Amino acid sequence: MLRIKPTNQISGTIRVPGDKSISHRAVMFGALAKGTTRIEGFLPGADCLSTIQCFKQMGIEIEQAGDRVTVQGKGWYGLQEPSSRLDVGNSGTTIRLMAGIMATQPFHVVMEGDESIAKRPMRRVIGPLRQMGAKIDGRKEGEFTPLSIRGGGLTGISYESPVASAQVKSAILLAGLQAQGETSVTEPHLSRDHTERMLQAFGVQVERDGLTVRVKGGQELQGRDIQVPGDISSAAFLIAAVMMVPGSSLLIENVGINPSRTGIIDVVRQMGGGLELLNERVVNEEPVADLLVTYAPLHGIEIAGDIIPRLIDEIPVIAVMATQAAGQTVIRDAQELKVKETDRIATVVTQLSKFGAQVEPTDDGMVITGSSKLKGAVIDSMGDHRIGMAMAIAGLAAQGETQIENDEAIAVSFPGFSELLSRISL
């Protein structure tokens, strides 16, 4: 159980763990590439370790020591048929992106995960992969795991996705790299583009035209040295911590500021918070900067539309910040929250209400009435890492102690979170 006590100030210079999305992709693409890929800044969280284990089961030699990983790639068709099921643990990124990779392989594989993964929708990925020619089945006609895939013999498609999802887009593009002809994906809004950027770093030609991205089949990847920047989704919790405690200031070094992920920066600025980008640079096609975060009184805003895919994982902690903002904060167009590790609309409302916060659910988001005086509470993360961390941040501004049950889930994306929080709390 994680115990959080109120703090008088947040201060210091820190780094956050490596970006989870980029860490997953670096291992996957390194395994599919020809030659050696060396990764520095890898996130050694449970989800990314699941990705490593799955590729080891398919004969890929991977050495991991802390945040350094070496992958001996064997090319697209160097993977071996696994002798047992691939267990993705709690990682939606692993199972959905690997579905696209497995759709290209001329063998049979079964993928499954934990109880949370068993409830998460897979047909959004399975449907277009079937259109390309992959043979895929699962519970309820492929809606749920375990997934059985026999790949190979794919044909490129032009797919209009009903949702803005980097996982859906990535699965289709990865399958398209070994499909006949051209494959394109068009989204209603731009989702994270880490796959497109990293594919280019590995030598793949990727074309973008507005909300449409295209790849041609038959392309190979070449091994690369990859520097993984700090995860802005992890940094978001510490940005929020500064905004919860008057007089606070924090420098967060080496954070990825991919434009498809920087919705949290835009929201903090729109709410009146102080956030400055320093030392901007580009590493492996990804923009990186140091973030100087300074407390300022916040005010409520409306968060909706195109910005939602750019901050979908940060909404739980944005809701926490909104409890201390003057006026109302309205979050709309965020139905995707319902199919995360938990139904994050319901979970955020339930857990924040325990603090005495004024928060009401809606069909596609929530309404938070700010300037609440929070009281310490006993919180359940519900096995969701982002819920656990968001409620820990709320505890910094609450009267009395806050206890986070099932806090082990936090290690999925932010190992060392509680120790780091203690170090910057004065």
Short mmCIF file of C-alpha atoms in Angstrom, two decimals:
data_model
loop_
_atom_site.label_atom_id
_atom_site.label_comp_id
_atom_site.label_asym_id
_atom_site.label_seq_id
_atom_site.Cartn_x
_atom_site.Cartn_y
_atom_site.Cartn_z
CA MET A 1 0.00 0.00 0.00
CA LEU A 2 1.29 3.43 -0.99
CA ARG A 3 0.86 6.13 1.65
CA ILE A 4 0.81 9.78 0.56
CA LYS A 5 1.00 12.72 2.94
CA PRO A 6 0.26 16.34 1.99
CA THR A 7 3.31 18.38 1.00
CA ASN A 8 4.25 22.05 1.28
CA GLN A 9 6.20 22.25 -1.96
CA ILE A 10 7.36 20.28 -5.02
CA SER A 11 10.90 21.11 -6.11
CA GLY A 12 13.95 19.64 -7.84
CA THR A 13 15.51 18.48 -11.11
CA ILE A 14 14.50 14.99 -12.23
CA ARG A 15 14.13 12.55 -15.09
CA VAL A 16 11.18 10.23 -15.68
CA PRO A 17 11.35 6.64 -17.02
CA GLY A 18 11.58 6.01 -20.75
CA ASP A 19 8.58 6.39 -23.02
CA LYS A 20 6.47 3.24 -22.90
CA SER A 21 5.16 3.50 -26.45
CA ILE A 22 8.63 4.04 -27.90
CA SER A 23 10.18 1.27 -25.76
CA HIS A 24 7.65 -1.27 -27.07
CA ARG A 25 8.28 -0.30 -30.66
CA ALA A 26 12.06 -0.25 -30.35
CA VAL A 27 12.05 -3.90 -29.24
CA MET A 28 9.49 -4.98 -31.86
CA PHE A 29 11.17 -3.20 -34.76
CA GLY A 30 14.60 -4.30 -33.60
CA ALA A 31 13.45 -7.93 -33.65
CA LEU A 32 12.09 -7.53 -37.19
CA ALA A 33 15.15 -5.64 -38.45
CA LYS A 34 18.29 -7.07 -39.95
CA GLY A 35 21.25 -6.60 -37.61
CA THR A 36 21.68 -5.34 -34.08
CA THR A 37 19.52 -2.73 -32.38
CA ARG A 38 20.82 -1.11 -29.20
CA ILE A 39 18.27 0.68 -27.03
CA GLU A 40 19.09 3.15 -24.25
CA GLY A 41 16.47 4.65 -21.95
CA PHE A 42 14.19 1.59 -22.28
CA LEU A 43 11.31 1.45 -19.81
CA PRO A 44 11.80 -1.74 -17.72
CA GLY A 45 8.13 -1.80 -16.72
CA ALA A 46 5.93 -4.88 -16.75
CA ASP A 47 4.28 -4.10 -20.10
CA CYS A 48 7.51 -3.61 -22.02
CA LEU A 49 9.05 -6.69 -20.41
CA SER A 50 6.07 -8.66 -21.76
CA THR A 51 7.03 -7.53 -25.26
CA ILE A 52 10.60 -8.74 -24.74
CA GLN A 53 9.41 -12.11 -23.47
CA CYS A 54 7.10 -12.66 -26.43
CA PHE A 55 9.91 -12.11 -28.93
CA LYS A 56 12.27 -14.32 -26.95
CA GLN A 57 9.66 -17.09 -27.29
CA MET A 58 9.96 -16.64 -31.06
CA GLY A 59 13.72 -17.14 -31.08
CA ILE A 60 14.97 -13.56 -30.90
CA GLU A 61 18.07 -13.02 -28.76
CA ILE A 62 17.47 -10.06 -26.43
CA GLU A 63 19.69 -8.89 -23.58
CA GLN A 64 18.20 -6.45 -21.06
CA ALA A 65 19.98 -4.79 -18.15
CA GLY A 66 17.97 -1.99 -16.58
CA ASP A 67 17.24 0.61 -19.23
CA ARG A 68 19.68 -0.87 -21.77
CA VAL A 69 18.51 -3.48 -24.25
CA THR A 70 20.28 -5.19 -27.15
CA VAL A 71 18.17 -6.95 -29.79
CA GLN A 72 19.72 -9.28 -32.37
CA GLY A 73 17.28 -8.86 -35.25
CA LYS A 74 16.68 -11.61 -37.79
CA GLY A 75 14.58 -9.79 -40.37
CA TRP A 76 10.84 -10.12 -41.04
CA TYR A 77 10.96 -13.87 -41.51
CA GLY A 78 13.50 -14.76 -38.85
CA LEU A 79 10.82 -15.33 -36.21
CA GLN A 80 10.11 -18.93 -35.19
CA GLU A 81 6.74 -20.43 -34.37
CA PRO A 82 6.45 -20.38 -30.56
CA SER A 83 5.93 -23.69 -28.78
CA SER A 84 3.46 -22.16 -26.32
CA ARG A 85 1.02 -19.26 -26.09
CA LEU A 86 2.37 -15.72 -26.04
CA ASP A 87 1.36 -14.00 -22.80
CA VAL A 88 1.18 -10.20 -23.15
CA GLY A 89 0.33 -9.66 -19.47
CA ASN A 90 -1.53 -6.36 -19.09
CA SER A 91 -0.19 -4.78 -22.29
CA GLY A 92 -2.72 -3.66 -24.87
CA THR A 93 0.10 -2.21 -27.01
CA THR A 94 1.87 -5.57 -27.12
CA ILE A 95 -1.12 -7.63 -28.21
CA ARG A 96 -2.52 -5.15 -30.76
CA LEU A 97 0.76 -4.27 -32.48
CA MET A 98 1.89 -7.90 -32.43
CA ALA A 99 -1.40 -8.90 -34.05
CA GLY A 100 -0.27 -6.88 -37.06
CA ILE A 101 3.19 -8.47 -37.00
CA MET A 102 1.84 -12.00 -36.54
CA ALA A 103 -0.55 -11.46 -39.45
CA THR A 104 2.54 -11.41 -41.72
CA GLN A 105 4.06 -14.64 -40.41
CA PRO A 106 3.61 -18.05 -42.10
CA PHE A 107 2.90 -19.90 -38.85
CA HIS A 108 0.31 -20.23 -36.10
CA VAL A 109 0.36 -18.32 -32.83
CA VAL A 110 -2.02 -17.87 -29.90
CA MET A 111 -1.86 -14.66 -27.84
CA GLU A 112 -3.50 -13.98 -24.50
CA GLY A 113 -3.11 -11.73 -21.46
CA ASP A 114 -4.44 -11.09 -17.98
CA GLU A 115 -8.04 -10.53 -16.87
CA SER A 116 -7.96 -6.90 -17.96
CA ILE A 117 -6.74 -7.75 -21.47
CA ALA A 118 -9.48 -10.39 -21.72
CA LYS A 119 -12.06 -7.58 -21.47
CA ARG A 120 -10.49 -5.16 -23.95
CA PRO A 121 -11.85 -4.91 -27.52
CA MET A 122 -9.76 -6.56 -30.23
CA ARG A 123 -12.10 -6.53 -33.23
CA ARG A 124 -11.05 -2.97 -34.08
CA VAL A 125 -7.65 -4.47 -34.97
CA ILE A 126 -8.73 -7.95 -36.06
CA GLY A 127 -11.31 -6.66 -38.57
CA PRO A 128 -8.90 -4.82 -40.91
CA LEU A 129 -6.25 -7.56 -40.56
CA ARG A 130 -8.86 -10.09 -41.72
CA GLN A 131 -9.61 -7.81 -44.67
CA MET A 132 -5.93 -8.06 -45.59
CA GLY A 133 -6.15 -11.86 -45.60
CA ALA A 134 -5.00 -12.94 -42.13
CA LYS A 135 -6.81 -15.87 -40.52
CA ILE A 136 -7.69 -14.73 -37.00
CA ASP A 137 -10.15 -16.02 -34.43
CA GLY A 138 -10.93 -15.43 -30.78
CA ARG A 139 -13.74 -15.33 -28.27
CA LYS A 140 -16.95 -13.78 -29.61
CA GLU A 141 -15.68 -13.93 -33.21
CA GLY A 142 -12.39 -12.24 -32.40
CA GLU A 143 -13.70 -9.50 -30.13
CA PHE A 144 -11.79 -10.85 -27.12
CA THR A 145 -8.65 -12.85 -26.31
CA PRO A 146 -7.22 -15.40 -26.62
CA LEU A 147 -6.47 -14.64 -30.27
CA SER A 148 -5.48 -17.38 -32.70
CA ILE A 149 -3.58 -16.08 -35.74
CA ARG A 150 -2.28 -17.76 -38.86
CA GLY A 151 -0.73 -15.15 -41.07
CA GLY A 152 0.86 -14.69 -44.47
CA GLY A 153 -0.45 -13.98 -47.95
CA LEU A 154 -1.63 -10.44 -47.16
CA THR A 155 -2.93 -7.83 -49.60
CA GLY A 156 -2.77 -4.10 -48.90
CA ILE A 157 -5.97 -2.19 -48.09
CA SER A 158 -7.13 1.40 -47.76
CA TYR A 159 -8.70 1.54 -44.31
CA GLU A 160 -10.79 4.32 -42.83
CA SER A 161 -10.61 3.84 -39.06
CA PRO A 162 -13.70 4.80 -37.05
CA VAL A 163 -11.45 5.62 -34.08
CA ALA A 164 -8.24 7.60 -33.70
CA SER A 165 -6.07 4.81 -32.29
CA ALA A 166 -2.32 4.48 -32.63
CA GLN A 167 -2.62 0.77 -31.85
CA VAL A 168 -5.10 0.15 -34.67
CA LYS A 169 -3.10 2.26 -37.12
CA SER A 170 0.19 0.63 -36.15
CA ALA A 171 -1.11 -2.93 -36.47
CA ILE A 172 -2.37 -2.25 -40.00
CA LEU A 173 0.80 -0.45 -41.11
CA LEU A 174 3.03 -3.22 -39.75
CA ALA A 175 0.98 -5.83 -41.59
CA GLY A 176 1.11 -3.61 -44.68
CA LEU A 177 4.91 -3.72 -44.75
CA GLN A 178 4.70 -7.37 -45.82
CA ALA A 179 1.49 -7.15 -47.87
CA GLN A 180 1.19 -6.95 -51.64
CA GLY A 181 0.77 -3.39 -52.87
CA GLU A 182 0.09 -0.31 -50.79
CA THR A 183 -1.62 -0.05 -47.39
CA SER A 184 -3.13 3.16 -46.06
CA VAL A 185 -4.92 4.16 -42.85
CA THR A 186 -7.09 7.26 -42.52
CA GLU A 187 -8.12 8.43 -39.03
CA PRO A 188 -10.85 10.83 -37.84
CA HIS A 189 -8.19 12.63 -35.76
CA LEU A 190 -4.42 12.27 -35.66
CA SER A 191 -3.34 9.64 -33.11
CA ARG A 192 0.19 9.08 -31.79
CA ASP A 193 2.66 8.73 -34.66
CA HIS A 194 5.54 6.95 -32.92
CA THR A 195 5.24 4.01 -35.32
CA GLU A 196 5.60 6.19 -38.41
CA ARG A 197 8.55 8.09 -36.96
CA MET A 198 10.41 5.00 -35.76
CA LEU A 199 9.80 3.07 -38.99
CA GLN A 200 11.55 5.92 -40.78
CA ALA A 201 14.42 5.73 -38.28
CA PHE A 202 14.71 2.01 -39.19
CA GLY A 203 14.90 2.88 -42.90
CA VAL A 204 11.26 2.40 -43.98
CA GLN A 205 9.55 4.81 -46.38
CA VAL A 206 6.33 6.19 -44.88
CA GLU A 207 4.08 8.74 -46.60
CA ARG A 208 1.64 11.06 -44.84
CA ASP A 209 -1.11 13.14 -46.40
CA GLY A 210 -3.16 14.91 -43.75
CA LEU A 211 -4.91 12.22 -41.68
CA THR A 212 -3.83 9.43 -44.05
CA VAL A 213 -0.58 7.48 -43.73
CA ARG A 214 0.70 4.97 -46.34
CA VAL A 215 3.34 2.27 -46.64
CA LYS A 216 4.32 -0.03 -49.50
CA GLY A 217 4.78 -3.74 -49.00
CA GLY A 218 8.10 -5.56 -49.19
CA GLN A 219 10.14 -3.12 -47.10
CA GLU A 220 12.88 -4.26 -44.75
CA LEU A 221 14.07 -2.71 -41.49
CA GLN A 222 17.72 -2.17 -40.59
CA GLY A 223 19.02 -2.34 -37.01
CA ARG A 224 19.58 1.02 -35.29
CA ASP A 225 20.80 2.61 -32.06
CA ILE A 226 17.71 4.04 -30.34
CA GLN A 227 17.61 6.64 -27.56
CA VAL A 228 14.26 6.50 -25.77
CA PRO A 229 13.21 9.88 -24.31
CA GLY A 230 11.36 10.25 -21.01
CA ASP A 231 7.64 9.45 -21.19
CA ILE A 232 5.49 12.58 -21.27
CA SER A 233 2.60 10.52 -19.90
CA SER A 234 4.72 9.83 -16.81
CA ALA A 235 5.91 13.44 -16.67
CA ALA A 236 2.24 14.51 -16.65
CA PHE A 237 1.82 13.28 -13.06
CA LEU A 238 4.72 15.42 -11.88
CA ILE A 239 3.52 18.41 -13.89
CA ALA A 240 0.19 18.01 -12.09
CA ALA A 241 1.96 17.71 -8.74
CA VAL A 242 3.47 21.15 -9.27
CA MET A 243 0.05 22.59 -10.11
CA MET A 244 -1.49 21.09 -6.97
CA VAL A 245 0.92 22.77 -4.53
CA PRO A 246 1.42 26.58 -4.49
CA GLY A 247 5.02 27.77 -4.65
CA SER A 248 6.26 24.67 -6.48
CA SER A 249 8.71 24.47 -9.39
CA LEU A 250 10.25 21.44 -11.12
CA LEU A 251 12.66 20.81 -14.01
CA ILE A 252 11.93 17.54 -15.83
CA GLU A 253 14.79 16.69 -18.19
CA ASN A 254 14.81 14.74 -21.47
CA VAL A 255 11.06 14.39 -22.11
CA GLY A 256 9.58 13.37 -25.46
CA ILE A 257 7.43 16.18 -26.89
CA ASN A 258 5.99 14.41 -29.92
CA PRO A 259 3.18 16.72 -31.18
CA SER A 260 0.72 13.80 -31.08
CA ARG A 261 1.37 13.51 -27.33
CA THR A 262 1.64 17.10 -26.09
CA GLY A 263 -2.02 17.74 -25.31
CA ILE A 264 -1.10 17.83 -21.61
CA ILE A 265 1.24 20.78 -22.26
CA ASP A 266 -1.48 22.65 -24.14
CA VAL A 267 -4.05 22.00 -21.39
CA VAL A 268 -1.76 23.13 -18.56
CA ARG A 269 -1.01 26.36 -20.42
CA GLN A 270 -4.70 26.93 -21.24
CA MET A 271 -5.56 26.44 -17.56
CA GLY A 272 -3.01 29.11 -16.63
CA GLY A 273 -0.12 26.93 -15.45
CA GLY A 274 3.53 27.77 -16.07
CA LEU A 275 5.28 25.38 -18.47
CA GLU A 276 8.33 26.24 -20.57
CA LEU A 277 10.21 24.05 -23.08
CA LEU A 278 14.01 24.24 -22.85
CA ASN A 279 16.83 22.69 -24.89
CA GLU A 280 14.56 21.43 -27.70
CA ARG A 281 16.15 18.82 -29.99
CA VAL A 282 15.34 15.81 -32.22
CA VAL A 283 16.55 12.27 -31.42
CA ASN A 284 15.69 9.28 -33.67
CA GLU A 285 13.00 11.36 -35.43
CA GLU A 286 11.39 12.19 -32.04
CA PRO A 287 11.36 15.76 -30.63
CA VAL A 288 12.72 16.04 -27.07
CA ALA A 289 12.97 18.89 -24.54
CA ASP A 290 13.45 19.73 -20.87
CA LEU A 291 10.26 20.94 -19.16
CA LEU A 292 10.39 23.78 -16.62
CA VAL A 293 7.11 23.62 -14.70
CA THR A 294 6.07 26.43 -12.35
CA TYR A 295 2.98 26.69 -10.17
CA ALA A 296 0.30 29.23 -11.09
CA PRO A 297 -3.39 29.35 -10.12
CA LEU A 298 -5.49 27.32 -12.57
CA HIS A 299 -8.90 27.95 -14.07
CA GLY A 300 -11.36 25.52 -15.61
CA ILE A 301 -11.54 24.96 -19.39
CA GLU A 302 -13.32 22.71 -21.89
CA ILE A 303 -11.28 19.81 -23.28
CA ALA A 304 -12.77 18.17 -26.39
CA GLY A 305 -12.33 17.33 -30.06
CA ASP A 306 -8.98 16.88 -31.80
CA ILE A 307 -6.94 17.30 -28.61
CA ILE A 308 -8.42 14.19 -26.93
CA PRO A 309 -6.25 11.59 -28.75
CA ARG A 310 -3.21 13.73 -27.82
CA LEU A 311 -3.87 13.38 -24.08
CA ILE A 312 -6.13 10.35 -23.64
CA ASP A 313 -3.82 8.71 -21.07
CA GLU A 314 -3.40 11.94 -19.13
CA ILE A 315 -7.10 12.58 -18.53
CA PRO A 316 -7.14 10.95 -15.05
CA VAL A 317 -4.47 13.34 -13.76
CA ILE A 318 -5.97 16.29 -15.66
CA ALA A 319 -9.17 15.60 -13.72
CA VAL A 320 -7.12 15.74 -10.51
CA MET A 321 -5.65 19.12 -11.48
CA ALA A 322 -9.13 20.36 -12.33
CA THR A 323 -10.25 19.83 -8.71
CA GLN A 324 -7.96 22.76 -7.80
CA ALA A 325 -8.90 25.01 -10.74
CA ALA A 326 -11.37 27.86 -10.40
CA GLY A 327 -14.69 27.15 -12.12
CA GLN A 328 -15.66 24.07 -14.12
CA THR A 329 -13.55 21.83 -16.32
CA VAL A 330 -15.54 19.89 -18.91
CA ILE A 331 -14.03 16.84 -20.66
CA ARG A 332 -15.89 15.58 -23.74
CA ASP A 333 -15.35 13.21 -26.71
CA ALA A 334 -13.37 10.81 -24.49
CA GLN A 335 -15.38 7.59 -24.92
CA GLU A 336 -12.08 5.77 -25.47
CA LEU A 337 -11.49 6.03 -21.71
CA LYS A 338 -14.07 3.28 -21.22
CA VAL A 339 -11.86 0.63 -22.87
CA LYS A 340 -8.57 1.26 -21.08
CA GLU A 341 -7.22 -0.87 -18.20
CA THR A 342 -10.41 0.15 -16.41
CA ASP A 343 -13.41 2.23 -17.45
CA ARG A 344 -11.49 5.37 -16.60
CA ILE A 345 -14.53 7.62 -16.63
CA ALA A 346 -16.23 5.57 -13.92
CA THR A 347 -13.01 4.89 -12.01
CA VAL A 348 -11.84 8.51 -11.92
CA VAL A 349 -15.26 9.69 -10.75
CA THR A 350 -15.52 7.00 -8.07
CA GLN A 351 -12.02 7.48 -6.66
CA LEU A 352 -11.89 11.29 -6.84
CA SER A 353 -15.26 11.47 -5.10
CA LYS A 354 -13.68 9.71 -2.11
CA PHE A 355 -11.54 12.85 -1.62
CA GLY A 356 -14.66 15.01 -1.54
CA ALA A 357 -14.10 16.33 -5.07
CA GLN A 358 -17.07 17.51 -7.11
CA VAL A 359 -16.95 15.39 -10.25
CA GLU A 360 -19.81 14.06 -12.37
CA PRO A 361 -19.62 11.46 -15.15
CA THR A 362 -21.03 11.96 -18.64
CA ASP A 363 -21.40 9.51 -21.51
CA ASP A 364 -18.15 10.69 -23.08
CA GLY A 365 -16.23 12.29 -20.24
CA MET A 366 -16.81 14.17 -17.00
CA VAL A 367 -17.44 17.57 -15.43
CA ILE A 368 -15.21 18.71 -12.55
CA THR A 369 -16.12 21.69 -10.38
CA GLY A 370 -12.93 23.14 -9.02
CA SER A 371 -11.37 24.72 -5.98
CA SER A 372 -12.30 21.69 -3.88
CA LYS A 373 -10.74 21.12 -0.47
CA LEU A 374 -9.65 17.51 -0.70
CA LYS A 375 -9.54 15.16 2.28
CA GLY A 376 -7.26 12.16 2.53
CA ALA A 377 -8.91 8.91 1.53
CA VAL A 378 -8.39 5.19 1.02
CA ILE A 379 -8.17 4.71 -2.75
CA ASP A 380 -8.19 1.58 -4.92
CA SER A 381 -6.16 1.76 -8.13
CA MET A 382 -8.37 -1.04 -9.51
CA GLY A 383 -5.18 -2.46 -11.03
CA ASP A 384 -4.84 0.60 -13.30
CA HIS A 385 -1.41 2.25 -13.12
CA ARG A 386 -2.61 5.68 -14.22
CA ILE A 387 -5.45 5.71 -11.70
CA GLY A 388 -3.03 4.81 -8.90
CA MET A 389 -0.62 7.61 -9.79
CA ALA A 390 -3.34 10.21 -10.42
CA MET A 391 -4.87 9.60 -7.01
CA ALA A 392 -1.44 9.76 -5.37
CA ILE A 393 -1.05 13.24 -6.86
CA ALA A 394 -4.44 14.20 -5.44
CA GLY A 395 -3.17 13.07 -2.06
CA LEU A 396 -0.40 15.69 -2.15
CA ALA A 397 -3.01 18.45 -1.83
CA ALA A 398 -5.40 16.62 0.53
CA GLN A 399 -5.76 17.13 4.26
CA GLY A 400 -4.54 14.02 6.06
CA GLU A 401 -3.00 10.82 4.74
CA THR A 402 -4.07 9.11 1.51
CA GLN A 403 -3.64 5.36 1.06
CA ILE A 404 -3.42 3.79 -2.42
CA GLU A 405 -4.37 0.12 -2.46
CA ASN A 406 -3.17 -2.18 -5.28
CA ASP A 407 -0.32 0.28 -5.88
CA GLU A 408 1.83 -2.43 -7.47
CA ALA A 409 0.06 -1.61 -10.76
CA ILE A 410 2.07 1.64 -10.92
CA ALA A 411 5.21 -0.30 -11.93
CA VAL A 412 3.59 -1.02 -15.30
CA SER A 413 4.72 2.39 -16.59
CA PHE A 414 6.56 4.17 -13.76
CA PRO A 415 8.86 2.00 -11.66
CA GLY A 416 10.24 4.08 -8.78
CA PHE A 417 7.27 6.47 -8.80
CA SER A 418 6.77 6.62 -5.03
CA GLU A 419 10.49 7.09 -4.34
CA LEU A 420 10.71 9.93 -6.87
CA LEU A 421 7.59 11.58 -5.44
CA SER A 422 9.13 11.46 -1.96
CA ARG A 423 12.36 13.01 -3.24
CA ILE A 424 10.69 16.09 -4.74
CA SER A 425 8.15 16.62 -1.93
CA LEU A 426 9.39 19.14 0.65
#
